[in-house]
Amino acid sequence: MASVIPASNSSMRSDRNTYVGKRFVHVKSPYLDSMDEDTLYHLDLGTKTHNLPAMFGNVKFVCVGGSPNRMKAFALFMHKELGLEEAEEDIKDICAGTDRYCMYKSGPVLAISVSIHGCISASHCRLEKKKLLHHARCCDVTIIRIGTSVSSGIAPGTVVITDIAVDSFFKPQFEQVILDIVTQSTELDKELSEELFNCSKEIPNFPTLIGHTMCTYDFYEGRGRLDGALCSFSREKKLDYLKRAYKAGVRNIAMESTVFAAMCGLCGLKAAVVCVTLLNRLDCDQINLPHDVLVEYQQRPQLLVSNFIRLRLGLCD
């Protein structure tokens, strides 16, 4: 577990980079600080092999997504949006020494790909990501999950900002085995969600709403799809399930939202989930959008988060 604690008196400095009032990521493990070295295996980083404060100390925004190519494109997009001086060729995969995850840095923005394997894969990366932020002495960090999803009753192309992530029973919880069964809350930061929603109003033709996101553990049967290699239910049962989800407040379906919300909540970190919907599951199971429309939809979360970051940094009205 982790939490955020204010800076101690010993960490306050008198220069222009003073830490007074800042909040640092503090990992709650009685064993971590006593270790001679902490190896972040899945990120190919370590406290002895890398100068983590120098590499990541200025990070203020961590954006997490599934596709490696999409997150690299987002890093390059943020490089342009922030007007950074370094060449685009210098933005390289920091985790290139491993084939498990990808990570790119554009100024104060860290873009991480956790692949598309759902909660289990995402939990590995997110635990090490939080240790990375802790070792790098990052403060006042905002974490945003950006990506794609499917809807349970709303039009494709709609951007959903998650208020609460729910499980397959529509409960706001993440159930995890930690020597025993432990249940964590999955509520996200409401002020951050509202701030993102207000940013969306400034973008023309940008349908956006705030709602629940349901997290499933697989891509086919867990979502009630009829087109998998296995299917043990009828079309009527599928539609009944999706309609009950909508009635419970679910507006889209993804595969990582509960573990993301739970871990960020345990850290006390401000976090949000911003995903665009690619199809309405009440109509069909497979994506059949034209390629150019699909590309434009996939860019919508990136555009919204970019506007939010620029606004936070004082780079736009």
mmCIF file of N, CA and C in Angstrom, residues 78-154:
data_model
loop_
_atom_site.group_PDB
_atom_site.id
_atom_site.type_symbol
_atom_site.label_atom_id
_atom_site.label_comp_id
_atom_site.label_asym_id
_atom_site.label_seq_id
_atom_site.Cartn_x
_atom_site.Cartn_y
_atom_site.Cartn_z
ATOM 1 N N MET A 78 2.673 15.425 -27.047
ATOM 2 C CA MET A 78 2.898 16.321 -25.913
ATOM 3 C C MET A 78 4.179 17.125 -26.104
ATOM 4 N N HIS A 79 5.195 16.524 -26.701
ATOM 5 C CA HIS A 79 6.438 17.249 -26.992
ATOM 6 C C HIS A 79 6.139 18.484 -27.842
ATOM 7 N N LYS A 80 5.289 18.306 -28.840
ATOM 8 C CA LYS A 80 4.918 19.413 -29.716
ATOM 9 C C LYS A 80 4.026 20.408 -28.994
ATOM 10 N N GLU A 81 3.032 19.914 -28.258
ATOM 11 C CA GLU A 81 2.082 20.788 -27.572
ATOM 12 C C GLU A 81 2.750 21.650 -26.506
ATOM 13 N N LEU A 82 3.775 21.112 -25.854
ATOM 14 C CA LEU A 82 4.465 21.842 -24.794
ATOM 15 C C LEU A 82 5.580 22.719 -25.329
ATOM 16 N N GLY A 83 5.882 22.600 -26.625
ATOM 17 C CA GLY A 83 6.930 23.420 -27.224
ATOM 18 C C GLY A 83 8.301 23.146 -26.642
ATOM 19 N N LEU A 84 8.613 21.893 -26.400
ATOM 20 C CA LEU A 84 9.892 21.540 -25.792
ATOM 21 C C LEU A 84 11.041 21.730 -26.780
ATOM 22 N N GLU A 85 12.208 22.075 -26.262
ATOM 23 C CA GLU A 85 13.340 22.394 -27.115
ATOM 24 C C GLU A 85 14.070 21.162 -27.629
ATOM 25 N N GLU A 86 14.073 20.091 -26.862
ATOM 26 C CA GLU A 86 14.818 18.908 -27.287
ATOM 27 C C GLU A 86 14.224 18.330 -28.565
ATOM 28 N N ALA A 87 15.063 17.657 -29.340
ATOM 29 C CA ALA A 87 14.618 17.076 -30.593
ATOM 30 C C ALA A 87 13.712 15.882 -30.343
ATOM 31 N N GLU A 88 12.757 15.653 -31.240
ATOM 32 C CA GLU A 88 11.856 14.519 -31.099
ATOM 33 C C GLU A 88 12.614 13.198 -31.104
ATOM 34 N N GLU A 89 13.773 13.175 -31.795
ATOM 35 C CA GLU A 89 14.567 11.949 -31.854
ATOM 36 C C GLU A 89 15.102 11.547 -30.486
ATOM 37 N N ASP A 90 15.136 12.511 -29.555
ATOM 38 C CA ASP A 90 15.643 12.217 -28.209
ATOM 39 C C ASP A 90 14.597 11.540 -27.331
ATOM 40 N N ILE A 91 13.359 11.498 -27.792
ATOM 41 C CA ILE A 91 12.301 10.840 -27.019
ATOM 42 C C ILE A 91 12.338 9.356 -27.348
ATOM 43 N N LYS A 92 12.980 8.608 -26.494
ATOM 44 C CA LYS A 92 13.156 7.173 -26.730
ATOM 45 C C LYS A 92 12.559 6.369 -25.581
ATOM 46 N N ASP A 93 12.361 5.114 -25.822
ATOM 47 C CA ASP A 93 11.793 4.213 -24.820
ATOM 48 C C ASP A 93 12.770 4.036 -23.665
ATOM 49 N N ILE A 94 12.400 4.537 -22.496
ATOM 50 C CA ILE A 94 13.265 4.447 -21.321
ATOM 51 C C ILE A 94 13.379 3.004 -20.850
ATOM 52 N N CYS A 95 12.374 2.189 -21.159
ATOM 53 C CA CYS A 95 12.368 0.782 -20.754
ATOM 54 C C CYS A 95 12.829 -0.132 -21.883
ATOM 55 N N ALA A 96 13.660 0.378 -22.768
ATOM 56 C CA ALA A 96 14.067 -0.397 -23.947
ATOM 57 C C ALA A 96 14.833 -1.666 -23.580
ATOM 58 N N GLY A 97 15.383 -1.714 -22.372
ATOM 59 C CA GLY A 97 16.126 -2.894 -21.939
ATOM 60 C C GLY A 97 15.239 -4.074 -21.595
ATOM 61 N N THR A 98 13.928 -3.857 -21.593
ATOM 62 C CA THR A 98 12.979 -4.943 -21.345
ATOM 63 C C THR A 98 11.889 -4.880 -22.396
ATOM 64 N N ASP A 99 11.290 -6.009 -22.706
ATOM 65 C CA ASP A 99 10.207 -6.010 -23.692
ATOM 66 C C ASP A 99 8.836 -6.073 -23.024
ATOM 67 N N ARG A 100 8.782 -5.746 -21.731
ATOM 68 C CA ARG A 100 7.531 -5.880 -20.986
ATOM 69 C C ARG A 100 6.669 -4.631 -21.088
ATOM 70 N N TYR A 101 7.275 -3.458 -20.934
ATOM 71 C CA TYR A 101 6.538 -2.209 -20.983
ATOM 72 C C TYR A 101 7.347 -1.173 -21.758
ATOM 73 N N CYS A 102 6.692 -0.073 -22.105
ATOM 74 C CA CYS A 102 7.357 1.037 -22.784
ATOM 75 C C CYS A 102 7.080 2.316 -21.989
ATOM 76 N N MET A 103 8.062 3.218 -21.978
ATOM 77 C CA MET A 103 7.895 4.462 -21.233
ATOM 78 C C MET A 103 8.647 5.582 -21.941
ATOM 79 N N TYR A 104 7.957 6.711 -22.123
ATOM 80 C CA TYR A 104 8.539 7.867 -22.792
ATOM 81 C C TYR A 104 8.321 9.099 -21.917
ATOM 82 N N LYS A 105 9.247 10.050 -22.012
ATOM 83 C CA LYS A 105 9.157 11.258 -21.192
ATOM 84 C C LYS A 105 9.249 12.488 -22.078
ATOM 85 N N SER A 106 8.253 13.377 -21.934
ATOM 86 C CA SER A 106 8.243 14.662 -22.630
ATOM 87 C C SER A 106 8.113 15.760 -21.585
ATOM 88 N N GLY A 107 9.233 16.321 -21.165
ATOM 89 C CA GLY A 107 9.199 17.346 -20.128
ATOM 90 C C GLY A 107 8.611 16.784 -18.848
ATOM 91 N N PRO A 108 7.553 17.414 -18.314
ATOM 92 C CA PRO A 108 6.955 16.937 -17.063
ATOM 93 C C PRO A 108 5.945 15.822 -17.248
ATOM 94 N N VAL A 109 5.834 15.294 -18.473
ATOM 95 C CA VAL A 109 4.831 14.272 -18.782
ATOM 96 C C VAL A 109 5.510 12.930 -19.018
ATOM 97 N N LEU A 110 5.062 11.912 -18.290
ATOM 98 C CA LEU A 110 5.558 10.554 -18.455
ATOM 99 C C LEU A 110 4.448 9.731 -19.095
ATOM 100 N N ALA A 111 4.741 9.140 -20.252
ATOM 101 C CA ALA A 111 3.760 8.325 -20.977
ATOM 102 C C ALA A 111 4.187 6.865 -20.904
ATOM 103 N N ILE A 112 3.325 6.016 -20.351
ATOM 104 C CA ILE A 112 3.672 4.619 -20.102
ATOM 105 C C ILE A 112 2.661 3.703 -20.774
ATOM 106 N N SER A 113 3.166 2.690 -21.465
ATOM 107 C CA SER A 113 2.316 1.640 -22.020
ATOM 108 C C SER A 113 2.386 0.426 -21.105
ATOM 109 N N VAL A 114 1.201 -0.060 -20.711
ATOM 110 C CA VAL A 114 1.146 -1.251 -19.853
ATOM 111 C C VAL A 114 0.624 -2.457 -20.625
ATOM 112 N N SER A 115 0.684 -2.372 -21.955
ATOM 113 C CA SER A 115 0.167 -3.399 -22.858
ATOM 114 C C SER A 115 -1.346 -3.508 -22.706
ATOM 115 N N ILE A 116 -1.949 -4.570 -23.244
ATOM 116 C CA ILE A 116 -3.411 -4.673 -23.235
ATOM 117 C C ILE A 116 -3.863 -5.947 -22.520
ATOM 118 N N HIS A 117 -3.129 -6.338 -21.486
ATOM 119 C CA HIS A 117 -3.396 -7.618 -20.840
ATOM 120 C C HIS A 117 -4.265 -7.509 -19.598
ATOM 121 N N GLY A 118 -4.822 -6.328 -19.321
ATOM 122 C CA GLY A 118 -5.774 -6.213 -18.232
ATOM 123 C C GLY A 118 -5.144 -5.974 -16.873
ATOM 124 N N CYS A 119 -5.922 -6.284 -15.815
ATOM 125 C CA CYS A 119 -5.559 -5.922 -14.446
ATOM 126 C C CYS A 119 -4.238 -6.517 -13.983
ATOM 127 N N ILE A 120 -3.974 -7.781 -14.290
ATOM 128 C CA ILE A 120 -2.789 -8.429 -13.757
ATOM 129 C C ILE A 120 -1.521 -7.767 -14.282
ATOM 130 N N SER A 121 -1.458 -7.573 -15.607
ATOM 131 C CA SER A 121 -0.295 -6.918 -16.196
ATOM 132 C C SER A 121 -0.172 -5.486 -15.703
ATOM 133 N N ALA A 122 -1.294 -4.794 -15.625
ATOM 134 C CA ALA A 122 -1.262 -3.393 -15.210
ATOM 135 C C ALA A 122 -0.790 -3.241 -13.774
ATOM 136 N N SER A 123 -1.140 -4.183 -12.897
ATOM 137 C CA SER A 123 -0.759 -4.059 -11.492
ATOM 138 C C SER A 123 0.757 -4.108 -11.310
ATOM 139 N N HIS A 124 1.448 -4.955 -12.081
ATOM 140 C CA HIS A 124 2.909 -5.019 -11.988
ATOM 141 C C HIS A 124 3.518 -3.662 -12.280
ATOM 142 N N CYS A 125 3.109 -3.101 -13.415
ATOM 143 C CA CYS A 125 3.677 -1.838 -13.850
ATOM 144 C C CYS A 125 3.330 -0.710 -12.886
ATOM 145 N N ARG A 126 2.090 -0.691 -12.394
ATOM 146 C CA ARG A 126 1.669 0.426 -11.562
ATOM 147 C C ARG A 126 2.334 0.406 -10.192
ATOM 148 N N LEU A 127 2.588 -0.765 -9.661
ATOM 149 C CA LEU A 127 3.312 -0.826 -8.391
ATOM 150 C C LEU A 127 4.734 -0.296 -8.554
ATOM 151 N N GLU A 128 5.401 -0.705 -9.626
ATOM 152 C CA GLU A 128 6.773 -0.228 -9.849
ATOM 153 C C GLU A 128 6.776 1.244 -10.255
ATOM 154 N N LYS A 129 5.736 1.668 -10.951
ATOM 155 C CA LYS A 129 5.621 3.090 -11.302
ATOM 156 C C LYS A 129 5.526 3.947 -10.051
ATOM 157 N N LYS A 130 4.770 3.497 -9.068
ATOM 158 C CA LYS A 130 4.641 4.261 -7.833
ATOM 159 C C LYS A 130 5.949 4.259 -7.049
ATOM 160 N N LYS A 131 6.673 3.148 -7.070
ATOM 161 C CA LYS A 131 7.995 3.142 -6.435
ATOM 162 C C LYS A 131 8.949 4.077 -7.167
ATOM 163 N N LEU A 132 8.833 4.119 -8.482
ATOM 164 C CA LEU A 132 9.662 5.034 -9.268
ATOM 165 C C LEU A 132 9.403 6.481 -8.864
ATOM 166 N N LEU A 133 8.139 6.877 -8.764
ATOM 167 C CA LEU A 133 7.800 8.241 -8.364
ATOM 168 C C LEU A 133 8.306 8.548 -6.958
ATOM 169 N N HIS A 134 8.266 7.549 -6.092
ATOM 170 C CA HIS A 134 8.765 7.704 -4.730
ATOM 171 C C HIS A 134 10.279 7.904 -4.723
ATOM 172 N N HIS A 135 11.003 7.041 -5.400
ATOM 173 C CA HIS A 135 12.462 7.144 -5.433
ATOM 174 C C HIS A 135 12.927 8.418 -6.137
ATOM 175 N N ALA A 136 12.150 8.894 -7.113
ATOM 176 C CA ALA A 136 12.529 10.100 -7.857
ATOM 177 C C ALA A 136 12.152 11.374 -7.114
ATOM 178 N N ARG A 137 11.494 11.235 -5.978
ATOM 179 C CA ARG A 137 11.071 12.380 -5.158
ATOM 180 C C ARG A 137 10.105 13.291 -5.920
ATOM 181 N N CYS A 138 9.236 12.690 -6.727
ATOM 182 C CA CYS A 138 8.238 13.460 -7.461
ATOM 183 C C CYS A 138 7.174 13.986 -6.492
ATOM 184 N N CYS A 139 6.626 15.134 -6.805
ATOM 185 C CA CYS A 139 5.583 15.697 -5.947
ATOM 186 C C CYS A 139 4.446 16.254 -6.789
ATOM 187 N N ASP A 140 3.275 16.324 -6.181
ATOM 188 C CA ASP A 140 2.077 16.883 -6.815
ATOM 189 C C ASP A 140 1.803 16.231 -8.170
ATOM 190 N N VAL A 141 1.809 14.922 -8.182
ATOM 191 C CA VAL A 141 1.656 14.180 -9.432
ATOM 192 C C VAL A 141 0.179 13.859 -9.692
ATOM 193 N N THR A 142 -0.229 14.014 -10.957
ATOM 194 C CA THR A 142 -1.555 13.612 -11.410
ATOM 195 C C THR A 142 -1.399 12.443 -12.377
ATOM 196 N N ILE A 143 -2.177 11.392 -12.179
ATOM 197 C CA ILE A 143 -2.094 10.204 -13.027
ATOM 198 C C ILE A 143 -3.404 10.029 -13.793
ATOM 199 N N ILE A 144 -3.290 9.837 -15.109
ATOM 200 C CA ILE A 144 -4.476 9.699 -15.946
ATOM 201 C C ILE A 144 -4.332 8.478 -16.847
ATOM 202 N N ARG A 145 -5.331 7.632 -16.812
ATOM 203 C CA ARG A 145 -5.405 6.488 -17.724
ATOM 204 C C ARG A 145 -6.129 6.937 -18.982
ATOM 205 N N ILE A 146 -5.494 6.799 -20.142
ATOM 206 C CA ILE A 146 -6.123 7.178 -21.400
ATOM 207 C C ILE A 146 -6.181 5.954 -22.309
ATOM 208 N N GLY A 147 -7.259 5.830 -23.059
ATOM 209 C CA GLY A 147 -7.347 4.664 -23.923
ATOM 210 C C GLY A 147 -8.690 4.545 -24.610
ATOM 211 N N THR A 148 -9.000 3.322 -25.028
ATOM 212 C CA THR A 148 -10.242 3.028 -25.740
ATOM 213 C C THR A 148 -11.103 2.084 -24.904
ATOM 214 N N SER A 149 -12.361 2.018 -25.258
ATOM 215 C CA SER A 149 -13.302 1.168 -24.527
ATOM 216 C C SER A 149 -14.495 0.901 -25.435
ATOM 217 N N VAL A 150 -15.439 0.147 -24.930
ATOM 218 C CA VAL A 150 -16.731 -0.026 -25.607
ATOM 219 C C VAL A 150 -17.814 0.489 -24.669
ATOM 220 N N SER A 151 -18.964 0.808 -25.237
ATOM 221 C CA SER A 151 -20.019 1.385 -24.406
ATOM 222 C C SER A 151 -21.123 0.365 -24.143
ATOM 223 N N SER A 152 -21.960 0.700 -23.188
ATOM 224 C CA SER A 152 -23.139 -0.120 -22.883
ATOM 225 C C SER A 152 -24.392 0.706 -23.074
ATOM 226 N N GLY A 153 -24.440 1.442 -24.211
ATOM 227 C CA GLY A 153 -25.650 2.192 -24.486
ATOM 228 C C GLY A 153 -25.457 3.609 -24.964
ATOM 229 N N ILE A 154 -24.214 4.031 -25.235
ATOM 230 C CA ILE A 154 -23.975 5.382 -25.733
ATOM 231 C C ILE A 154 -23.264 5.295 -27.088
#
